[in-house]
Amino acid sequence: KAGVTQTPRYLIKTRGQQVTLSCSPISGHRSVSWYQQTPGQGLQFLFEYFSETQRNKGNFPGRFSGRQFSNSRSEMNVSTLELGDSALYLCASSWTLPLEPELFFGEGSRLTVL
Amino acid sequence: GENVEQHPSTLSVQEGDSAVIKCTYSDSASNYFPWYKQELGKRPQLIIDIRSNVGEKKDQRIAVTLNKTAKHFSLHITETQPEDSAVYFCAASWDSGSARQLTFGSGTQLTVLP
């Protein structure tokens, strides 16, 4: 079974630009979550989507947005990039059943903002 | 919202010794506590989890304990090996069955010295 796939793996942007990251979940998984990972800050929750609906949202500014398509693939967008947005952005998919709570992470998209 | 604190941030042990990582959480409604391991350059992966109706869970050399009253949980690794070297993240969430938002600790860099 294919794992969670994220694209692109690496990207460099400049301040003020916007970026779109893509995530393809494991087949059958309908929940997709996004996390920002920075040194010393651990994994910060961005948002979670299920059946094209955002169910949860973390404490990030409105510049961070996302969406999910009918095939469960998800994208996140960051507009008006700031230097502090440089991070590894991890996508995770999961079943939505209480007895199957494990998150399966992708390898991440490493964003560098210059 | 939930807040998870993790200690220590770095931990070095001799091969064969035990390692203990501790986390505290703030939301008494949290009922699910997973631990993820992230090797250098790799994606986080679930290594063990525990629910609030259980006080302890073991899986070979790994164990997790939970004290609901004190709102803290710990990861115990016995007979450590070099391949245990990684960053370990604890997390907490409440499980409504229809939505889940994991709050992660800031991570512990474990180094097992040969």
PDB file of C-alpha atoms in Angstrom:
ATOM      1  CA  LYS A   1       0.000   0.000   0.000  1.00  0.00           C
ATOM      2  CA  ALA A   2       1.431   3.381  -0.960  1.00  0.00           C
ATOM      3  CA  GLY A   3       2.176   5.750   1.897  1.00  0.00           C
ATOM      4  CA  VAL A   4       1.329   9.409   2.282  1.00  0.00           C
ATOM      5  CA  THR A   5       2.844  11.416  -0.552  1.00  0.00           C
ATOM      6  CA  GLN A   6       3.726  15.060  -0.304  1.00  0.00           C
ATOM      7  CA  THR A   7       4.860  17.365  -3.068  1.00  0.00           C
ATOM      8  CA  PRO A   8       7.048  19.230  -3.543  1.00  0.00           C
ATOM      9  CA  ARG A   9       9.653  17.905  -1.132  1.00  0.00           C
ATOM     10  CA  TYR A  10      11.723  21.076  -1.140  1.00  0.00           C
ATOM     11  CA  LEU A  11      11.004  24.602  -2.202  1.00  0.00           C
ATOM     12  CA  ILE A  12      12.468  28.050  -1.812  1.00  0.00           C
ATOM     13  CA  LYS A  13      10.351  31.185  -1.873  1.00  0.00           C
ATOM     14  CA  THR A  14      10.866  34.838  -1.100  1.00  0.00           C
ATOM     15  CA  ARG A  15       8.953  36.977   1.355  1.00  0.00           C
ATOM     16  CA  GLY A  16       5.575  38.076   0.099  1.00  0.00           C
ATOM     17  CA  GLN A  17       5.121  35.146  -2.257  1.00  0.00           C
ATOM     18  CA  GLN A  18       2.591  32.399  -1.773  1.00  0.00           C
ATOM     19  CA  VAL A  19       3.014  28.642  -1.817  1.00  0.00           C
ATOM     20  CA  THR A  20       0.778  25.615  -2.310  1.00  0.00           C
ATOM     21  CA  LEU A  21       1.680  22.218  -0.900  1.00  0.00           C
ATOM     22  CA  SER A  22      -0.001  18.980  -1.869  1.00  0.00           C
ATOM     23  CA  CYS A  23      -0.734  15.797   0.060  1.00  0.00           C
ATOM     24  CA  SER A  24      -2.076  12.473  -1.188  1.00  0.00           C
ATOM     25  CA  PRO A  25      -3.262  10.290   1.715  1.00  0.00           C
ATOM     26  CA  ILE A  26      -3.120   6.545   2.014  1.00  0.00           C
ATOM     27  CA  SER A  27      -5.874   4.951  -0.028  1.00  0.00           C
ATOM     28  CA  GLY A  28      -9.025   4.706   2.067  1.00  0.00           C
ATOM     29  CA  HIS A  29      -7.999   7.350   4.565  1.00  0.00           C
ATOM     30  CA  ARG A  30     -10.449  10.230   4.584  1.00  0.00           C
ATOM     31  CA  SER A  31      -8.905  12.370   7.299  1.00  0.00           C
ATOM     32  CA  VAL A  32      -5.952  14.583   6.433  1.00  0.00           C
ATOM     33  CA  SER A  33      -4.113  16.757   8.949  1.00  0.00           C
ATOM     34  CA  TRP A  34      -1.361  19.292   8.461  1.00  0.00           C
ATOM     35  CA  TYR A  35       1.427  20.113  10.913  1.00  0.00           C
ATOM     36  CA  GLN A  36       4.230  22.641  10.915  1.00  0.00           C
ATOM     37  CA  GLN A  37       7.535  21.405  12.318  1.00  0.00           C
ATOM     38  CA  THR A  38      10.233  23.822  13.403  1.00  0.00           C
ATOM     39  CA  PRO A  39      13.293  23.225  15.612  1.00  0.00           C
ATOM     40  CA  GLY A  40      12.376  23.569  19.257  1.00  0.00           C
ATOM     41  CA  GLN A  41       8.657  23.973  18.565  1.00  0.00           C
ATOM     42  CA  GLY A  42       7.810  20.407  17.791  1.00  0.00           C
ATOM     43  CA  LEU A  43       4.775  19.710  15.673  1.00  0.00           C
ATOM     44  CA  GLN A  44       2.226  22.496  15.553  1.00  0.00           C
ATOM     45  CA  PHE A  45      -1.269  21.563  14.360  1.00  0.00           C
ATOM     46  CA  LEU A  46      -2.514  23.584  11.401  1.00  0.00           C
ATOM     47  CA  PHE A  47      -5.824  22.004  10.398  1.00  0.00           C
ATOM     48  CA  GLU A  48      -7.648  18.767   9.756  1.00  0.00           C
ATOM     49  CA  TYR A  49      -9.964  17.890   6.902  1.00  0.00           C
ATOM     50  CA  PHE A  50     -12.498  15.132   6.490  1.00  0.00           C
ATOM     51  CA  SER A  51     -14.807  14.698   3.512  1.00  0.00           C
ATOM     52  CA  GLU A  52     -13.792  18.076   2.107  1.00  0.00           C
ATOM     53  CA  THR A  53     -14.701  19.854   5.365  1.00  0.00           C
ATOM     54  CA  GLN A  54     -12.321  21.492   7.783  1.00  0.00           C
ATOM     55  CA  ARG A  55     -13.125  19.989  11.176  1.00  0.00           C
ATOM     56  CA  ASN A  56     -10.355  21.470  13.288  1.00  0.00           C
ATOM     57  CA  LYS A  57      -8.046  24.433  12.976  1.00  0.00           C
ATOM     58  CA  GLY A  58      -4.967  25.303  14.973  1.00  0.00           C
ATOM     59  CA  ASN A  59      -3.773  28.682  16.125  1.00  0.00           C
ATOM     60  CA  PHE A  60      -2.288  29.984  12.907  1.00  0.00           C
ATOM     61  CA  PRO A  61      -3.044  33.240  11.066  1.00  0.00           C
ATOM     62  CA  GLY A  62      -5.482  33.367   8.180  1.00  0.00           C
ATOM     63  CA  ARG A  63      -2.569  33.342   5.729  1.00  0.00           C
ATOM     64  CA  PHE A  64      -2.573  29.588   6.237  1.00  0.00           C
ATOM     65  CA  SER A  65      -5.431  27.847   4.500  1.00  0.00           C
ATOM     66  CA  GLY A  66      -6.237  24.451   3.133  1.00  0.00           C
ATOM     67  CA  ARG A  67      -8.732  22.378   1.300  1.00  0.00           C
ATOM     68  CA  GLN A  68      -9.564  18.789   0.573  1.00  0.00           C
ATOM     69  CA  PHE A  69     -10.834  17.328  -2.637  1.00  0.00           C
ATOM     70  CA  SER A  70     -13.384  14.592  -3.193  1.00  0.00           C
ATOM     71  CA  ASN A  71     -10.609  12.013  -3.627  1.00  0.00           C
ATOM     72  CA  SER A  72      -9.270  12.995  -0.153  1.00  0.00           C
ATOM     73  CA  ARG A  73      -6.184  14.677  -1.566  1.00  0.00           C
ATOM     74  CA  SER A  74      -5.444  17.883   0.273  1.00  0.00           C
ATOM     75  CA  GLU A  75      -3.612  21.108  -0.364  1.00  0.00           C
ATOM     76  CA  MET A  76      -2.448  23.816   1.953  1.00  0.00           C
ATOM     77  CA  ASN A  77      -1.662  27.348   0.940  1.00  0.00           C
ATOM     78  CA  VAL A  78       0.389  29.990   2.649  1.00  0.00           C
ATOM     79  CA  SER A  79       0.010  33.503   1.321  1.00  0.00           C
ATOM     80  CA  THR A  80       2.225  36.535   1.875  1.00  0.00           C
ATOM     81  CA  LEU A  81       5.118  34.408   3.093  1.00  0.00           C
ATOM     82  CA  GLU A  82       7.196  35.553   6.047  1.00  0.00           C
ATOM     83  CA  LEU A  83      10.667  34.436   7.085  1.00  0.00           C
ATOM     84  CA  GLY A  84       9.144  32.673  10.085  1.00  0.00           C
ATOM     85  CA  ASP A  85       7.145  30.410   7.800  1.00  0.00           C
ATOM     86  CA  SER A  86      10.316  28.498   6.986  1.00  0.00           C
ATOM     87  CA  ALA A  87       9.615  25.004   8.284  1.00  0.00           C
ATOM     88  CA  LEU A  88       8.918  21.403   7.443  1.00  0.00           C
ATOM     89  CA  TYR A  89       5.226  20.999   6.669  1.00  0.00           C
ATOM     90  CA  LEU A  90       3.977  17.516   7.407  1.00  0.00           C
ATOM     91  CA  CYS A  91       0.773  15.992   6.204  1.00  0.00           C
ATOM     92  CA  ALA A  92      -0.756  13.003   7.961  1.00  0.00           C
ATOM     93  CA  SER A  93      -3.664  10.811   7.050  1.00  0.00           C
ATOM     94  CA  SER A  94      -5.705   8.466   9.193  1.00  0.00           C
ATOM     95  CA  TRP A  95      -8.833   6.457   9.493  1.00  0.00           C
ATOM     96  CA  THR A  96     -11.502   8.272  11.395  1.00  0.00           C
ATOM     97  CA  LEU A  97     -12.559   5.437  13.662  1.00  0.00           C
ATOM     98  CA  PRO A  98     -11.822   5.819  17.383  1.00  0.00           C
ATOM     99  CA  LEU A  99     -10.071   2.448  17.440  1.00  0.00           C
ATOM    100  CA  GLU A 100      -7.800   3.427  14.565  1.00  0.00           C
ATOM    101  CA  PRO A 101      -6.285   6.721  15.650  1.00  0.00           C
ATOM    102  CA  GLU A 102      -2.782   6.334  14.224  1.00  0.00           C
ATOM    103  CA  LEU A 103      -1.499   9.190  12.082  1.00  0.00           C
ATOM    104  CA  PHE A 104       0.524   8.194   9.038  1.00  0.00           C
ATOM    105  CA  PHE A 105       2.850  11.011   8.107  1.00  0.00           C
ATOM    106  CA  GLY A 106       4.302  11.945   4.779  1.00  0.00           C
ATOM    107  CA  GLU A 107       7.960  12.861   4.415  1.00  0.00           C
ATOM    108  CA  GLY A 108       7.084  16.536   4.425  1.00  0.00           C
ATOM    109  CA  SER A 109       7.616  19.599   2.301  1.00  0.00           C
ATOM    110  CA  ARG A 110      10.557  21.691   3.439  1.00  0.00           C
ATOM    111  CA  LEU A 111       9.859  25.349   2.793  1.00  0.00           C
ATOM    112  CA  THR A 112      12.590  27.951   2.950  1.00  0.00           C
ATOM    113  CA  VAL A 113      11.567  31.600   2.824  1.00  0.00           C
ATOM    114  CA  LEU A 114      14.316  34.056   1.899  1.00  0.00           C
TER     115      LEU A 114
ATOM    116  CA  GLY B   1      -6.991  24.384  24.343  1.00  0.00           C
ATOM    117  CA  GLU B   2      -4.718  21.533  25.224  1.00  0.00           C
ATOM    118  CA  ASN B   3      -1.115  22.225  26.182  1.00  0.00           C
ATOM    119  CA  VAL B   4       1.506  19.477  26.331  1.00  0.00           C
ATOM    120  CA  GLU B   5       4.894  19.966  27.968  1.00  0.00           C
ATOM    121  CA  GLN B   6       7.693  17.477  27.374  1.00  0.00           C
ATOM    122  CA  HIS B   7      10.944  16.959  29.282  1.00  0.00           C
ATOM    123  CA  PRO B   8      13.819  16.680  28.846  1.00  0.00           C
ATOM    124  CA  SER B   9      14.503  18.305  25.496  1.00  0.00           C
ATOM    125  CA  THR B  10      17.707  16.281  25.109  1.00  0.00           C
ATOM    126  CA  LEU B  11      18.712  13.000  26.703  1.00  0.00           C
ATOM    127  CA  SER B  12      21.904  11.000  26.353  1.00  0.00           C
ATOM    128  CA  VAL B  13      22.201   7.474  27.720  1.00  0.00           C
ATOM    129  CA  GLN B  14      24.726   4.672  27.457  1.00  0.00           C
ATOM    130  CA  GLU B  15      23.749   1.716  25.330  1.00  0.00           C
ATOM    131  CA  GLY B  16      21.929  -0.799  27.488  1.00  0.00           C
ATOM    132  CA  ASP B  17      20.690   1.776  29.979  1.00  0.00           C
ATOM    133  CA  SER B  18      17.078   2.915  30.326  1.00  0.00           C
ATOM    134  CA  ALA B  19      15.613   6.190  29.089  1.00  0.00           C
ATOM    135  CA  VAL B  20      12.574   7.998  30.457  1.00  0.00           C
ATOM    136  CA  ILE B  21      10.748  10.886  28.812  1.00  0.00           C
ATOM    137  CA  LYS B  22       7.964  12.698  30.632  1.00  0.00           C
ATOM    138  CA  CYS B  23       5.000  14.726  29.442  1.00  0.00           C
ATOM    139  CA  THR B  24       2.263  16.667  31.170  1.00  0.00           C
ATOM    140  CA  TYR B  25      -1.026  17.771  29.666  1.00  0.00           C
ATOM    141  CA  SER B  26      -3.533  20.394  30.695  1.00  0.00           C
ATOM    142  CA  ASP B  27      -6.931  19.284  29.396  1.00  0.00           C
ATOM    143  CA  SER B  28      -8.557  16.696  31.637  1.00  0.00           C
ATOM    144  CA  ALA B  29     -10.811  15.734  28.712  1.00  0.00           C
ATOM    145  CA  SER B  30      -7.843  14.289  26.813  1.00  0.00           C
ATOM    146  CA  ASN B  31      -8.140  10.524  26.591  1.00  0.00           C
ATOM    147  CA  TYR B  32      -5.618   9.413  23.988  1.00  0.00           C
ATOM    148  CA  PHE B  33      -1.841   9.684  24.375  1.00  0.00           C
ATOM    149  CA  PRO B  34       0.423   8.500  21.543  1.00  0.00           C
ATOM    150  CA  TRP B  35       4.188   8.606  21.220  1.00  0.00           C
ATOM    151  CA  TYR B  36       5.877   9.187  17.881  1.00  0.00           C
ATOM    152  CA  LYS B  37       9.489   8.548  16.949  1.00  0.00           C
ATOM    153  CA  GLN B  38      11.209  10.579  14.272  1.00  0.00           C
ATOM    154  CA  GLU B  39      14.595   9.438  13.058  1.00  0.00           C
ATOM    155  CA  LEU B  40      16.862  11.972  11.418  1.00  0.00           C
ATOM    156  CA  GLY B  41      15.433  12.988   8.050  1.00  0.00           C
ATOM    157  CA  LYS B  42      12.516  10.600   8.366  1.00  0.00           C
ATOM    158  CA  ARG B  43       8.818  10.971   8.999  1.00  0.00           C
ATOM    159  CA  PRO B  44       7.348  10.596  12.510  1.00  0.00           C
ATOM    160  CA  GLN B  45       6.009   7.130  13.217  1.00  0.00           C
ATOM    161  CA  LEU B  46       3.775   5.876  15.992  1.00  0.00           C
ATOM    162  CA  ILE B  47       5.611   3.608  18.414  1.00  0.00           C
ATOM    163  CA  ILE B  48       3.092   3.172  21.207  1.00  0.00           C
ATOM    164  CA  ASP B  49      -0.090   4.753  22.503  1.00  0.00           C
ATOM    165  CA  ILE B  50      -2.290   4.560  25.561  1.00  0.00           C
ATOM    166  CA  ARG B  51      -5.859   5.458  26.365  1.00  0.00           C
ATOM    167  CA  SER B  52      -7.095   7.001  29.561  1.00  0.00           C
ATOM    168  CA  ASN B  53      -8.783   3.810  30.744  1.00  0.00           C
ATOM    169  CA  VAL B  54      -5.389   2.101  30.998  1.00  0.00           C
ATOM    170  CA  GLY B  55      -2.561   2.906  33.400  1.00  0.00           C
ATOM    171  CA  GLU B  56       0.292   1.161  31.632  1.00  0.00           C
ATOM    172  CA  LYS B  57       1.054  -0.462  28.304  1.00  0.00           C
ATOM    173  CA  LYS B  58       4.125  -2.384  27.179  1.00  0.00           C
ATOM    174  CA  ASP B  59       5.505  -3.416  23.832  1.00  0.00           C
ATOM    175  CA  GLN B  60       8.808  -5.265  24.097  1.00  0.00           C
ATOM    176  CA  ARG B  61      11.407  -2.719  25.309  1.00  0.00           C
ATOM    177  CA  ILE B  62       8.966   0.187  25.275  1.00  0.00           C
ATOM    178  CA  ALA B  63       6.379   1.058  27.890  1.00  0.00           C
ATOM    179  CA  VAL B  64       4.120   3.997  28.566  1.00  0.00           C
ATOM    180  CA  THR B  65       2.544   4.908  31.888  1.00  0.00           C
ATOM    181  CA  LEU B  66      -0.310   7.310  32.494  1.00  0.00           C
ATOM    182  CA  ASN B  67      -1.327   9.119  35.666  1.00  0.00           C
ATOM    183  CA  LYS B  68      -4.686  10.765  34.987  1.00  0.00           C
ATOM    184  CA  THR B  69      -4.886  12.414  38.372  1.00  0.00           C
ATOM    185  CA  ALA B  70      -1.574  14.182  37.914  1.00  0.00           C
ATOM    186  CA  LYS B  71      -2.141  14.569  34.172  1.00  0.00           C
ATOM    187  CA  HIS B  72       1.190  13.206  33.153  1.00  0.00           C
ATOM    188  CA  PHE B  73       2.428  10.277  31.099  1.00  0.00           C
ATOM    189  CA  SER B  74       5.857   8.853  30.465  1.00  0.00           C
ATOM    190  CA  LEU B  75       7.732   6.800  27.893  1.00  0.00           C
ATOM    191  CA  HIS B  76      10.169   4.196  29.173  1.00  0.00           C
ATOM    192  CA  ILE B  77      12.730   2.535  26.923  1.00  0.00           C
ATOM    193  CA  THR B  78      14.765  -0.271  28.444  1.00  0.00           C
ATOM    194  CA  GLU B  79      17.994  -1.816  27.175  1.00  0.00           C
ATOM    195  CA  THR B  80      18.526   1.083  24.798  1.00  0.00           C
ATOM    196  CA  GLN B  81      20.237   0.455  21.467  1.00  0.00           C
ATOM    197  CA  PRO B  82      21.870   2.857  18.987  1.00  0.00           C
ATOM    198  CA  GLU B  83      18.837   2.568  16.702  1.00  0.00           C
ATOM    199  CA  ASP B  84      16.732   4.104  19.468  1.00  0.00           C
ATOM    200  CA  SER B  85      18.504   7.409  18.798  1.00  0.00           C
ATOM    201  CA  ALA B  86      15.826   9.750  17.448  1.00  0.00           C
ATOM    202  CA  VAL B  87      13.471  12.553  18.422  1.00  0.00           C
ATOM    203  CA  TYR B  88      10.497  11.368  20.430  1.00  0.00           C
ATOM    204  CA  PHE B  89       7.236  13.301  20.567  1.00  0.00           C
ATOM    205  CA  CYS B  90       4.423  12.788  23.012  1.00  0.00           C
ATOM    206  CA  ALA B  91       0.916  13.961  22.178  1.00  0.00           C
ATOM    207  CA  ALA B  92      -2.530  14.234  23.682  1.00  0.00           C
ATOM    208  CA  SER B  93      -5.999  14.495  22.272  1.00  0.00           C
ATOM    209  CA  TRP B  94      -9.620  13.951  23.065  1.00  0.00           C
ATOM    210  CA  ASP B  95     -11.364  11.530  20.821  1.00  0.00           C
ATOM    211  CA  SER B  96     -14.889  12.459  19.927  1.00  0.00           C
ATOM    212  CA  GLY B  97     -15.000   9.677  17.370  1.00  0.00           C
ATOM    213  CA  SER B  98     -15.661  12.164  14.643  1.00  0.00           C
ATOM    214  CA  ALA B  99     -12.795  14.608  15.003  1.00  0.00           C
ATOM    215  CA  ARG B 100      -9.363  14.530  16.484  1.00  0.00           C
ATOM    216  CA  GLN B 101      -6.718  17.174  17.040  1.00  0.00           C
ATOM    217  CA  LEU B 102      -3.394  15.999  18.375  1.00  0.00           C
ATOM    218  CA  THR B 103      -1.378  18.415  20.470  1.00  0.00           C
ATOM    219  CA  PHE B 104       2.288  17.455  20.442  1.00  0.00           C
ATOM    220  CA  GLY B 105       5.009  18.125  22.937  1.00  0.00           C
ATOM    221  CA  SER B 106       8.156  19.906  21.780  1.00  0.00           C
ATOM    222  CA  GLY B 107      10.146  16.696  21.415  1.00  0.00           C
ATOM    223  CA  THR B 108      13.068  14.938  23.100  1.00  0.00           C
ATOM    224  CA  GLN B 109      16.284  14.239  21.230  1.00  0.00           C
ATOM    225  CA  LEU B 110      17.465  10.878  22.545  1.00  0.00           C
ATOM    226  CA  THR B 111      21.052   9.874  21.859  1.00  0.00           C
ATOM    227  CA  VAL B 112      22.205   6.376  22.736  1.00  0.00           C
ATOM    228  CA  LEU B 113      25.967   6.311  23.146  1.00  0.00           C
ATOM    229  CA  PRO B 114      27.782   3.097  22.187  1.00  0.00           C
TER     230      PRO B 114
END
